[in-house]
PDB file of C-alpha atoms (C1' of nucleotides) in Angstrom:
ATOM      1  CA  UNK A   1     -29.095   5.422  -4.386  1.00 59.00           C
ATOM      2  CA  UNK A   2     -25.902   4.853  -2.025  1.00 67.00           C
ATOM      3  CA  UNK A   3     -24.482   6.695  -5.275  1.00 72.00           C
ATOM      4  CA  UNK A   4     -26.327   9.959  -4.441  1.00 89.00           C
ATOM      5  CA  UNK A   5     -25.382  10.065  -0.804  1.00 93.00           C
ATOM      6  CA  UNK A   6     -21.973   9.268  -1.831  1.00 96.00           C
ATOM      7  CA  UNK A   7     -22.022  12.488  -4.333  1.00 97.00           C
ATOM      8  CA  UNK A   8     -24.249  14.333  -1.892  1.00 97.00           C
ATOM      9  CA  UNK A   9     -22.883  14.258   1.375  1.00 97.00           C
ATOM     10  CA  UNK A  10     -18.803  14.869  -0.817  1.00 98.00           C
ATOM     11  CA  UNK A  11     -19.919  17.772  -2.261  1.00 98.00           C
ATOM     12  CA  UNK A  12     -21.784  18.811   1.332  1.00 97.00           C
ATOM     13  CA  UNK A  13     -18.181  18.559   2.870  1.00 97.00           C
ATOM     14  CA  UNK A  14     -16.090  21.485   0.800  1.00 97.00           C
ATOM     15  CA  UNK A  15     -17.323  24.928   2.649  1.00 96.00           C
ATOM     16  CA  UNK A  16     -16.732  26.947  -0.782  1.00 97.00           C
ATOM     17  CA  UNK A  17     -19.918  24.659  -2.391  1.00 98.00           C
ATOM     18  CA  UNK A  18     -21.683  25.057   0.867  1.00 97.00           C
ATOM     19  CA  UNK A  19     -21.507  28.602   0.801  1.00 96.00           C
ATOM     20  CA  UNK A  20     -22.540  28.740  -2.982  1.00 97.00           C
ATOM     21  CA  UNK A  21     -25.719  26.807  -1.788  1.00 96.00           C
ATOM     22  CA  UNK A  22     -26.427  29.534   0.521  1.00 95.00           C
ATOM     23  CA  UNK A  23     -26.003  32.398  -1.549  1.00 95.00           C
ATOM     24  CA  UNK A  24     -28.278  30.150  -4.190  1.00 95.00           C
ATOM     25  CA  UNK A  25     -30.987  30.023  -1.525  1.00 92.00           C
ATOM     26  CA  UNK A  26     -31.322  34.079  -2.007  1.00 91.00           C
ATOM     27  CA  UNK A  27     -31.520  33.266  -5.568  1.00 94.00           C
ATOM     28  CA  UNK A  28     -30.684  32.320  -9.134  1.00 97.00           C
ATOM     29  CA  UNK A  29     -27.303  33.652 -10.269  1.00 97.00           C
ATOM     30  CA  UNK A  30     -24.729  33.802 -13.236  1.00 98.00           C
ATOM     31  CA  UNK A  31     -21.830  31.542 -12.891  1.00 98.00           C
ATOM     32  CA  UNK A  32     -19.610  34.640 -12.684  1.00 98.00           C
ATOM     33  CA  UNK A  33     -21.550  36.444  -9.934  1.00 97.00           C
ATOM     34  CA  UNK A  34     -21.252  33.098  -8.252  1.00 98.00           C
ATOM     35  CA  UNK A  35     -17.781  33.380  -8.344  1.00 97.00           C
ATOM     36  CA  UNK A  36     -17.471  37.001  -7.357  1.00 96.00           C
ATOM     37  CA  UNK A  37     -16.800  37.018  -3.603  1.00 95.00           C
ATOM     38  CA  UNK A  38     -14.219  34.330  -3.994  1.00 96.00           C
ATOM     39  CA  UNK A  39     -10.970  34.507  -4.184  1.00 94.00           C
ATOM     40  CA  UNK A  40     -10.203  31.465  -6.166  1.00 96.00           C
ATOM     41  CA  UNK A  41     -10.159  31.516  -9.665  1.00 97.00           C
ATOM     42  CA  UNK A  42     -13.567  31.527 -12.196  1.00 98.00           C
ATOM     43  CA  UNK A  43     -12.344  27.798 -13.313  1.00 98.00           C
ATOM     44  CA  UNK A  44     -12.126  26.362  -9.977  1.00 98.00           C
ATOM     45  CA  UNK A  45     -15.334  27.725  -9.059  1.00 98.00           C
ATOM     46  CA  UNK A  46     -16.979  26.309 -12.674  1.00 98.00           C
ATOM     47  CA  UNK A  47     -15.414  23.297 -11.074  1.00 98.00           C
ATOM     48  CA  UNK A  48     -17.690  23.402  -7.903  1.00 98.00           C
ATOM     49  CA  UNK A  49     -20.313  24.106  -9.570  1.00 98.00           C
ATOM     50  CA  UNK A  50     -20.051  20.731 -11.923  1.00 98.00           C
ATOM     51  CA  UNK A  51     -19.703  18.730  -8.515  1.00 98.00           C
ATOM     52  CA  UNK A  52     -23.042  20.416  -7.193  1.00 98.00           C
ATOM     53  CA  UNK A  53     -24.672  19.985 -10.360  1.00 97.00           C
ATOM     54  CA  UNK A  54     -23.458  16.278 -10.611  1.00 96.00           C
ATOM     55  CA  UNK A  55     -24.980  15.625  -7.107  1.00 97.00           C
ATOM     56  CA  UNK A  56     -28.075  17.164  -8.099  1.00 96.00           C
ATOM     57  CA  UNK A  57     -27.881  20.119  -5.770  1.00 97.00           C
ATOM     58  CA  UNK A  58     -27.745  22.448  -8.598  1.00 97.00           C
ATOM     59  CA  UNK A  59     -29.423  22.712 -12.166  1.00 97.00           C
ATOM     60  CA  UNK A  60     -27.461  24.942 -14.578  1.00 97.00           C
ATOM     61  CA  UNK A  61     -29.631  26.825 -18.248  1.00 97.00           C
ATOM     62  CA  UNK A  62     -28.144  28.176 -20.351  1.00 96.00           C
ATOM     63  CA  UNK A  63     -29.749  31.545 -21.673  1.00 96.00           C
ATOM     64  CA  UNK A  64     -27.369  33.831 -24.164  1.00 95.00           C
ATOM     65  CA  UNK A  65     -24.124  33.045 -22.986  1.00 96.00           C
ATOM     66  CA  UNK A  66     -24.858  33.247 -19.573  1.00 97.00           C
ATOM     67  CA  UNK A  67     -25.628  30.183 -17.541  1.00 98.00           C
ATOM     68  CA  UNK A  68     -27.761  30.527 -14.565  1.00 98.00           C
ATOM     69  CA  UNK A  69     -27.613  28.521 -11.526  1.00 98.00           C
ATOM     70  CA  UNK A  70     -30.601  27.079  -9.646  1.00 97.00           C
ATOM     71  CA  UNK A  71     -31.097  25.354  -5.920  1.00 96.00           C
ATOM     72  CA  UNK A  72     -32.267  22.191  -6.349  1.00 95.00           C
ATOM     73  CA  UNK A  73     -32.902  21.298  -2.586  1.00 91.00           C
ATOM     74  CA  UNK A  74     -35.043  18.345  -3.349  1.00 90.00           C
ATOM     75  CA  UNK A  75     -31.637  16.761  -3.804  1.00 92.00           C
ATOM     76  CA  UNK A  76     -31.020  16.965   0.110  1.00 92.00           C
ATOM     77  CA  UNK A  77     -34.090  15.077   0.813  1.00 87.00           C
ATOM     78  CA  UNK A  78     -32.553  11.550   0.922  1.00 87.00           C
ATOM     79  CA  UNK A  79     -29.399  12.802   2.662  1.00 91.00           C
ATOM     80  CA  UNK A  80     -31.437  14.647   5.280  1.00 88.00           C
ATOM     81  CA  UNK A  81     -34.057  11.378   5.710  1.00 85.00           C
ATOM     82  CA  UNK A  82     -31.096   9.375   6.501  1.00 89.00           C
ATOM     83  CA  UNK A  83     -29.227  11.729   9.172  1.00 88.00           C
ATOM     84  CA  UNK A  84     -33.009  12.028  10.994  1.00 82.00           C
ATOM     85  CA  UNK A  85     -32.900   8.228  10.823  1.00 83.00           C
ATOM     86  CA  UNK A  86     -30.071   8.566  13.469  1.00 81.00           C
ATOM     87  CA  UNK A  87     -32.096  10.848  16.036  1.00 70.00           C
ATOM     88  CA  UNK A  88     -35.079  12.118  16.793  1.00 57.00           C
ATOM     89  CA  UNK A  89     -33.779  15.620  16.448  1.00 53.00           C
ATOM     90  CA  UNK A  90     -36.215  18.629  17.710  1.00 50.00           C
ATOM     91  CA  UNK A  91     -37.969  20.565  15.617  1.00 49.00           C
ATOM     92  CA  UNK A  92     -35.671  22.907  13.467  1.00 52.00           C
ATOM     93  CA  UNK A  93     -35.362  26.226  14.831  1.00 53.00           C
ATOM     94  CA  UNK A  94     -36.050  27.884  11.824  1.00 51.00           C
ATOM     95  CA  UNK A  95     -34.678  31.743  13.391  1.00 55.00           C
ATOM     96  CA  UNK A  96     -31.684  29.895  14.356  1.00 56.00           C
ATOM     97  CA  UNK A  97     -30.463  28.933  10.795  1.00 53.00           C
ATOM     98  CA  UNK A  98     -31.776  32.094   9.674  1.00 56.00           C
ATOM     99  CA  UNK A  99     -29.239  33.710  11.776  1.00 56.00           C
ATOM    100  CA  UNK A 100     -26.892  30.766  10.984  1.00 54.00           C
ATOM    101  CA  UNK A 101     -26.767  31.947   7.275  1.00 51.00           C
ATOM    102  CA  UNK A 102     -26.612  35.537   7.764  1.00 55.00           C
ATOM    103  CA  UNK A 103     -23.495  34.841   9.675  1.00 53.00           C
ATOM    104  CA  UNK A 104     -21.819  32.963   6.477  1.00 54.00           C
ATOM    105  CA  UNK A 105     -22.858  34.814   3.990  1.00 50.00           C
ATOM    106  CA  UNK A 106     -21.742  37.587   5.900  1.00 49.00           C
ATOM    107  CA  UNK A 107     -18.174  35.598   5.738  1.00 49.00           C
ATOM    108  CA  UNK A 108     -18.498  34.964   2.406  1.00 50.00           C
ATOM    109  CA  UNK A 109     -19.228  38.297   1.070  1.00 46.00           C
ATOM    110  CA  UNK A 110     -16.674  40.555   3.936  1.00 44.00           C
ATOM    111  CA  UNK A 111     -14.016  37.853   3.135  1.00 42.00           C
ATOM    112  CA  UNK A 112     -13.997  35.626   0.880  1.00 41.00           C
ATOM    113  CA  UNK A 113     -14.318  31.803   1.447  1.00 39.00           C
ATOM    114  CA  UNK A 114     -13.068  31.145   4.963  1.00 37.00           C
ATOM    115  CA  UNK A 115     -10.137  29.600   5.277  1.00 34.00           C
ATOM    116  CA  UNK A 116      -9.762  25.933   7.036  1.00 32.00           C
TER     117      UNK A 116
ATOM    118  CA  UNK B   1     -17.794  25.212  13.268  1.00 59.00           C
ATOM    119  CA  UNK B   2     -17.647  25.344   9.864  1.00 67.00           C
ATOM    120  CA  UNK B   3     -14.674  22.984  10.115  1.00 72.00           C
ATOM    121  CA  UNK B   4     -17.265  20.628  12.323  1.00 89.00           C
ATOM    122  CA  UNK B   5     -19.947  20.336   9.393  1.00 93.00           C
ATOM    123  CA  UNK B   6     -16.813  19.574   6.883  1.00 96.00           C
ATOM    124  CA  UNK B   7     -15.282  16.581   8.694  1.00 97.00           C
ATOM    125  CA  UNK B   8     -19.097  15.289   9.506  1.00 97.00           C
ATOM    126  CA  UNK B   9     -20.464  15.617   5.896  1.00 97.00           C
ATOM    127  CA  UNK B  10     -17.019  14.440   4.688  1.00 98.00           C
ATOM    128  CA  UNK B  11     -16.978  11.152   7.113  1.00 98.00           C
ATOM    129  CA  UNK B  12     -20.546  10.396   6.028  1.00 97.00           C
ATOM    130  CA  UNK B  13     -19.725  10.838   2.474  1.00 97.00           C
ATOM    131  CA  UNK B  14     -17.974   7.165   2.161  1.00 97.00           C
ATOM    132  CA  UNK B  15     -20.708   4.362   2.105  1.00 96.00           C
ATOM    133  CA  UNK B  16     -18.754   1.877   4.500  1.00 97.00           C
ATOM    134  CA  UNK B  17     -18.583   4.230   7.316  1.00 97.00           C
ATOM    135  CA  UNK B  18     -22.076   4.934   6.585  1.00 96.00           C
ATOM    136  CA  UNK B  19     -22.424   1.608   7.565  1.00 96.00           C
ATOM    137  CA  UNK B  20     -20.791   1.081  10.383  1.00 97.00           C
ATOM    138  CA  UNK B  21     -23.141   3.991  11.686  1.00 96.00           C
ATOM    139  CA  UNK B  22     -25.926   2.016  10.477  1.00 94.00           C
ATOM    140  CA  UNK B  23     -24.456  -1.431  12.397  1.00 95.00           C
ATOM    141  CA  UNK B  24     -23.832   0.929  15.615  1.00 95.00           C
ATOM    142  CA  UNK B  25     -27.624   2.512  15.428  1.00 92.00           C
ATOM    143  CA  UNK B  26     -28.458  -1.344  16.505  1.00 91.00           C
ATOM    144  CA  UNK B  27     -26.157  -1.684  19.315  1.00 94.00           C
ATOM    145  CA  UNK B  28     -22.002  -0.590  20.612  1.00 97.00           C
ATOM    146  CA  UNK B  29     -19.688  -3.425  19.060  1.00 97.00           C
ATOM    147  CA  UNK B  30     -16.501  -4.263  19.140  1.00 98.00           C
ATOM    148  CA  UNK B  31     -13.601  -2.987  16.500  1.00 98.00           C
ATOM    149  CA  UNK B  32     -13.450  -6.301  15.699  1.00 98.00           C
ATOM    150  CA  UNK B  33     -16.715  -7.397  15.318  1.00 97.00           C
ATOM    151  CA  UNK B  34     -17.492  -4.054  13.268  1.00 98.00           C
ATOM    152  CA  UNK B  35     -14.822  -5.071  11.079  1.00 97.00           C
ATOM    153  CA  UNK B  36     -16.598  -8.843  10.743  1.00 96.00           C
ATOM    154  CA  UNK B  37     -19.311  -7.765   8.014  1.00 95.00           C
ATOM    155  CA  UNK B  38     -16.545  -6.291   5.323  1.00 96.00           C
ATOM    156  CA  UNK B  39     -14.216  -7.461   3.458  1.00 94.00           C
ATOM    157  CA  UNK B  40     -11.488  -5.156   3.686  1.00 96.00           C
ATOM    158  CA  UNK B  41      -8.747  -5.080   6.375  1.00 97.00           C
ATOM    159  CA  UNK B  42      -8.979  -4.614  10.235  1.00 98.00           C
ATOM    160  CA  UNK B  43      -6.364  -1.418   9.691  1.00 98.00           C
ATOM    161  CA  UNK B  44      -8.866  -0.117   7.283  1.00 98.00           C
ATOM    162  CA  UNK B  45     -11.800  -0.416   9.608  1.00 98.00           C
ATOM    163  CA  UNK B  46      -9.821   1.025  11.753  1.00 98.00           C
ATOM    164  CA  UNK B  47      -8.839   4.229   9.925  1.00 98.00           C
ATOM    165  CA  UNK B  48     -12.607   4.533   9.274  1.00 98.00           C
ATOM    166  CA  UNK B  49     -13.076   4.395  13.293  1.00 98.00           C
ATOM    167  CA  UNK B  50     -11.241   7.140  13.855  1.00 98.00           C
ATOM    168  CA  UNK B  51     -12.377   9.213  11.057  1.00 98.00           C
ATOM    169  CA  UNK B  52     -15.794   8.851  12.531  1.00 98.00           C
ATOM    170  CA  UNK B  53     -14.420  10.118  15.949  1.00 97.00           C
ATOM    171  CA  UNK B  54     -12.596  12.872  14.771  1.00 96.00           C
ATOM    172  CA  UNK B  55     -15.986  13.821  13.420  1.00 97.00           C
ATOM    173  CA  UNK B  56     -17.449  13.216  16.402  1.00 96.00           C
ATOM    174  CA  UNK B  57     -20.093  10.668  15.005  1.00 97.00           C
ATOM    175  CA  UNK B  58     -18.587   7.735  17.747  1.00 97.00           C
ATOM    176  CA  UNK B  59     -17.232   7.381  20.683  1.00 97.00           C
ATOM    177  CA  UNK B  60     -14.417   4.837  21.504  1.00 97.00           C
ATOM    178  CA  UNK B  61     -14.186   3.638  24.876  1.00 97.00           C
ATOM    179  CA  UNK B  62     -11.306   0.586  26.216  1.00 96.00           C
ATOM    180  CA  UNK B  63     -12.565  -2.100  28.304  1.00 96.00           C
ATOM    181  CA  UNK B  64     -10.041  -4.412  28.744  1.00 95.00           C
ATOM    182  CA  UNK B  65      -8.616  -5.605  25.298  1.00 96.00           C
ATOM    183  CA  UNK B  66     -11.343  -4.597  23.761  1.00 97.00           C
ATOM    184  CA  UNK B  67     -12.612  -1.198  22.301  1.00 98.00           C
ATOM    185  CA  UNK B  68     -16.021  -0.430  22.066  1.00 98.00           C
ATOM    186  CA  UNK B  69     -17.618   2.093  19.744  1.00 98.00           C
ATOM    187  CA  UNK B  70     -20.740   4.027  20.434  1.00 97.00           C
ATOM    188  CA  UNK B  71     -22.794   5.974  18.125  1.00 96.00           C
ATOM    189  CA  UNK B  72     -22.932   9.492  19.062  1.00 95.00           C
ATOM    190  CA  UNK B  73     -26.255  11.025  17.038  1.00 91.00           C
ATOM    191  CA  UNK B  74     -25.733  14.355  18.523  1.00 90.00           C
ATOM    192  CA  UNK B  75     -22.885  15.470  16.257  1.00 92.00           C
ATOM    193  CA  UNK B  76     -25.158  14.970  13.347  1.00 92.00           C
ATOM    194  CA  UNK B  77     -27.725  17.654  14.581  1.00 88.00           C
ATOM    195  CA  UNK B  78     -25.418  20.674  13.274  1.00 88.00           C
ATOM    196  CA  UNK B  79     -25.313  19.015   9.679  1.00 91.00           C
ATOM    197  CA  UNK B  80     -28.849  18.161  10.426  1.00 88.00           C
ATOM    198  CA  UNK B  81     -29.971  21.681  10.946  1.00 85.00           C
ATOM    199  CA  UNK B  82     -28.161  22.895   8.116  1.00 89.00           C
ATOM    200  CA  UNK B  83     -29.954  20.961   5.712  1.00 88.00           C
ATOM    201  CA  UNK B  84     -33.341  21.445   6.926  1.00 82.00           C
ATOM    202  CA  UNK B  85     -32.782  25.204   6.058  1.00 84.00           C
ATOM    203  CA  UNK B  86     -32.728  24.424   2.808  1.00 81.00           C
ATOM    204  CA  UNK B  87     -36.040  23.056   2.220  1.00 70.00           C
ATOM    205  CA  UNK B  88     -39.636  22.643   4.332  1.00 57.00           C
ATOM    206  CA  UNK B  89     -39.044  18.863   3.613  1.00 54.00           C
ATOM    207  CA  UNK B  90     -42.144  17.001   5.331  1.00 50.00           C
ATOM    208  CA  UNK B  91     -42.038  15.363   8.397  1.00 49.00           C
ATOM    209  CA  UNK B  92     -39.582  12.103   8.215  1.00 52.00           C
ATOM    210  CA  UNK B  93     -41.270   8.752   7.105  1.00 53.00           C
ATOM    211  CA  UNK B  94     -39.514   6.456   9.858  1.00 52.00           C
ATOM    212  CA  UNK B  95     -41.067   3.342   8.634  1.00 55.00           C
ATOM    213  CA  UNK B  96     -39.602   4.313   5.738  1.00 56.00           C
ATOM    214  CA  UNK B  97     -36.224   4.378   6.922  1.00 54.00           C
ATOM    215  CA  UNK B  98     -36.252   1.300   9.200  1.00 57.00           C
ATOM    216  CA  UNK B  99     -37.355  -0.189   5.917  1.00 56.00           C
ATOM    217  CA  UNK B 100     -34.349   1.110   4.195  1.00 54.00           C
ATOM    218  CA  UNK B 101     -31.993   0.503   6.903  1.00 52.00           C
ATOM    219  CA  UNK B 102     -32.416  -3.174   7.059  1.00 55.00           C
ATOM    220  CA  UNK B 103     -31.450  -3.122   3.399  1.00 54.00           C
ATOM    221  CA  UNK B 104     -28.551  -1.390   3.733  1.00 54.00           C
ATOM    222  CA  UNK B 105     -27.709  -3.828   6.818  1.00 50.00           C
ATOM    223  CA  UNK B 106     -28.523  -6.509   5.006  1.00 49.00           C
ATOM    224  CA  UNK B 107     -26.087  -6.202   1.665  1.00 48.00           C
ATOM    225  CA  UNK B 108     -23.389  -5.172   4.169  1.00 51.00           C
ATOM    226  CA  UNK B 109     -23.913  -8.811   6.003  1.00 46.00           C
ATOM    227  CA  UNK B 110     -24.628 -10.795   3.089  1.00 44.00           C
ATOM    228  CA  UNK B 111     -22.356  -9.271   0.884  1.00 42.00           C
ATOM    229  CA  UNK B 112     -19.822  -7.062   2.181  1.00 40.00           C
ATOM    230  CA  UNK B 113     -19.511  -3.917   1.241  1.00 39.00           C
ATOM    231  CA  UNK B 114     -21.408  -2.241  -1.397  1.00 37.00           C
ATOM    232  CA  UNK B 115     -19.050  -1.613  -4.529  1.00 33.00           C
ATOM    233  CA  UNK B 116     -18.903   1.699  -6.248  1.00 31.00           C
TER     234      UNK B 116
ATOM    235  C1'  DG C   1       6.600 -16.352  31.495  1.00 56.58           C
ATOM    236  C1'  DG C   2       4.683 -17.204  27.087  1.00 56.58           C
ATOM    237  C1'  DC C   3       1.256 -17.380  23.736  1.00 56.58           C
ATOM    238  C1'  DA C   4      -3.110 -15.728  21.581  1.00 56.58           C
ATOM    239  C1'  DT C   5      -6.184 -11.858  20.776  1.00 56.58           C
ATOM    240  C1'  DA C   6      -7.382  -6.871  19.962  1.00 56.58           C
ATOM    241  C1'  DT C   7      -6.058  -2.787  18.018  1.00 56.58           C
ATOM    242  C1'  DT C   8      -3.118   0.620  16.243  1.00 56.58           C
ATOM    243  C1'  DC C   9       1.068   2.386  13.899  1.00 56.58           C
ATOM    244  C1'  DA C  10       4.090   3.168   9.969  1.00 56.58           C
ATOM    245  C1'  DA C  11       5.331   2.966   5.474  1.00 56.58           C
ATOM    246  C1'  DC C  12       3.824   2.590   1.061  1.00 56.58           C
ATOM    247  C1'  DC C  13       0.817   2.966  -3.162  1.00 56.58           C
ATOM    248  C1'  DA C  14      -2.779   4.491  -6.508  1.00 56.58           C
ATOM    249  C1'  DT C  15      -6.249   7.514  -7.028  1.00 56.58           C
ATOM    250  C1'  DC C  16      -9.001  11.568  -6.103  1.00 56.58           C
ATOM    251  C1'  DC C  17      -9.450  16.532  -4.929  1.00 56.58           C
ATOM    252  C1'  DG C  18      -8.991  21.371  -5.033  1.00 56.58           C
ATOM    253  C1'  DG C  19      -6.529  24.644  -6.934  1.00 56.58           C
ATOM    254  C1'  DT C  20      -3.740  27.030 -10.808  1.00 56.58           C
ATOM    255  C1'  DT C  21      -2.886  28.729 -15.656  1.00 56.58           C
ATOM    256  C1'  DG C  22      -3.599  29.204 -20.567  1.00 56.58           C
ATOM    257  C1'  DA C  23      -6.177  28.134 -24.583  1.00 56.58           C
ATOM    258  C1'  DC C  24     -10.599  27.581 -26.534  1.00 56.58           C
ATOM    259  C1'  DG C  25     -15.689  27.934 -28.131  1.00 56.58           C
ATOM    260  C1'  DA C  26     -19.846  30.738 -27.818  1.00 56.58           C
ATOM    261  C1'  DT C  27     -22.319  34.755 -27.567  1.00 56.58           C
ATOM    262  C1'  DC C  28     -23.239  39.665 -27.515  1.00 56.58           C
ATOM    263  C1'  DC C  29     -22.386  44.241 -29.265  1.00 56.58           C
ATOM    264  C1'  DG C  30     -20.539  48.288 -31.825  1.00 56.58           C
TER     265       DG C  30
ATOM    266  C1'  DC D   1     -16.195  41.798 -38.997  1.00 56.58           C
ATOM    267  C1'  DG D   2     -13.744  42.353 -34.634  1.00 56.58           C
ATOM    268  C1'  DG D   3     -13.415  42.809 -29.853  1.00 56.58           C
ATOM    269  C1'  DA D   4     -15.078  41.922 -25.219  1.00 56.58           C
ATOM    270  C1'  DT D   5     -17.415  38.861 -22.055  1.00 56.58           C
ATOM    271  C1'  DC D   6     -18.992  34.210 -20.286  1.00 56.58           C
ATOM    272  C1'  DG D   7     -17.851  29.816 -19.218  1.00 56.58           C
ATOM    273  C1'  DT D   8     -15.495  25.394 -19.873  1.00 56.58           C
ATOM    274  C1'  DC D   9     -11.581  22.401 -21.044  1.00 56.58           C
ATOM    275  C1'  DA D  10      -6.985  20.428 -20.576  1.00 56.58           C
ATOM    276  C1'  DA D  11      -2.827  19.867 -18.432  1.00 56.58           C
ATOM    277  C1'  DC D  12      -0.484  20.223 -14.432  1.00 56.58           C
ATOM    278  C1'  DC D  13       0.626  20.243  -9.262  1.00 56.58           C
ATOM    279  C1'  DG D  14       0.652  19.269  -4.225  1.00 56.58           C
ATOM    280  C1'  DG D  15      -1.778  17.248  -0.720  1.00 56.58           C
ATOM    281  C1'  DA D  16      -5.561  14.343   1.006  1.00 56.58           C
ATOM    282  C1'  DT D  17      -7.938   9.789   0.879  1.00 56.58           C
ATOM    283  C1'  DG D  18      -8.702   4.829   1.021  1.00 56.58           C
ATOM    284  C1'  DG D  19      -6.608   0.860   0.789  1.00 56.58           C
ATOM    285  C1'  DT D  20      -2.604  -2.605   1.608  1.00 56.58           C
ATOM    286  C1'  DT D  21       0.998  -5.130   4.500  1.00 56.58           C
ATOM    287  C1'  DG D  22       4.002  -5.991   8.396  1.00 56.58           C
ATOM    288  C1'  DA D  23       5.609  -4.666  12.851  1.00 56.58           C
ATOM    289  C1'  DA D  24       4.448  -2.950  17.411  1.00 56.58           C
ATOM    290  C1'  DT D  25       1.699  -2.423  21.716  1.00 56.58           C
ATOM    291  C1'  DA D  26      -1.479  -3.900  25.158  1.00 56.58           C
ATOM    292  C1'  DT D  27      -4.267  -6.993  27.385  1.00 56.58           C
ATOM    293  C1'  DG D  28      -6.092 -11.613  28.733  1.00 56.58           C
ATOM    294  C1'  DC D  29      -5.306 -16.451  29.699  1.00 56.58           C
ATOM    295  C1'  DC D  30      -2.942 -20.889  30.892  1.00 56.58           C
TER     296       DC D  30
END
DNA sequence: GGCATATTCAACCATCCGGTTGACGATCCG
DNA sequence: CGGATCGTCAACCGGATGGTTGAATATGCC
């Protein structure tokens, strides 16, 4: 349980697995179309990928010999239970984010991963 | 920005400083007394103090001898935000929590740190 | 002044992390 | 079959991370 926040909130604080999250919120994709707007190599990305999957962010199938990636945003749940534990934050302002990701997938997809 | 929601998501991603926010929700203490509960050193706690500033998740303020640390909630409504965009999750069960923060408070005082 | 307390600093150490490259197994296709 | 594509594995590397200890700084107290 402290496990899964452990894995959960680590593999919440690399921006390249953030940003695959995002682009995973759009929908299902191929490992290698995951990859594709990053500059880093196919392994290291196969590498995020495991991390995300190992926290339960991500489910991988296997169909053929392509392996599809899948949000699994259930995972957050207990993360984001335990950050509203520390505030009574308002109400999500659901445009906001919306505009929020546009903006970093934007980056992602012009660019490449920012750089830190 | 970006570089905000890395350092927060990677401070909260060790379980002993997600303690120490969980000690601070209750009241400000003392570098000292935070230290108290765990059984590591004072240097230690320390590092993990000003991890949690740089993060912005407390505030240090010198009275005296004596350094006080404040919890600082706000600078876990970006990380907060981001996560909610990722799922409609229901409205947050706060018994709940207060139920699962005094078991998280209590193995840190009765036992010390969790282990991994 | 001189000692005790509170906290950080500095150096060090083992381990983890994020990346690379090259080889490998699996699958599709002509 | 044989070649191309998809993805992972293994070994390696440099830098970050989490801990230690011992010295240093700053403040409070007698």
């Amino acid at each position: 349980m402290t496990l899964r926040l452990d894995t959960v909130f680590a593999a919440l604080a690399d921006p390249t697995r953030r940003a695959i999250l995002t682009m995973l919120l759009e929908d299902d994709m191929a490992v290698t179309d995951v990859a594709a707007p990053f500059e880093m190599s196919l392994a290291a990305i196969s590498k995020h990928l495991g991390i995300l999957a190992e926290a339960g962010l991500i489910s991988r199938e296997k169909r053929g010999r392509v392996i599809w990636c899948k949000l699994e945003p259930d995972a957050l749940r207990g993360a984001s239970v335990w950050m509203q534990g520390f505030g009574q934050f308002e109400p999500v302002d659901l445009d906001a984010f919306e505009r929020f990701l546009e903006g970093e997938l934007a980056e992602v997809q012009e660019e490449g991963p920012e750089e830190r």
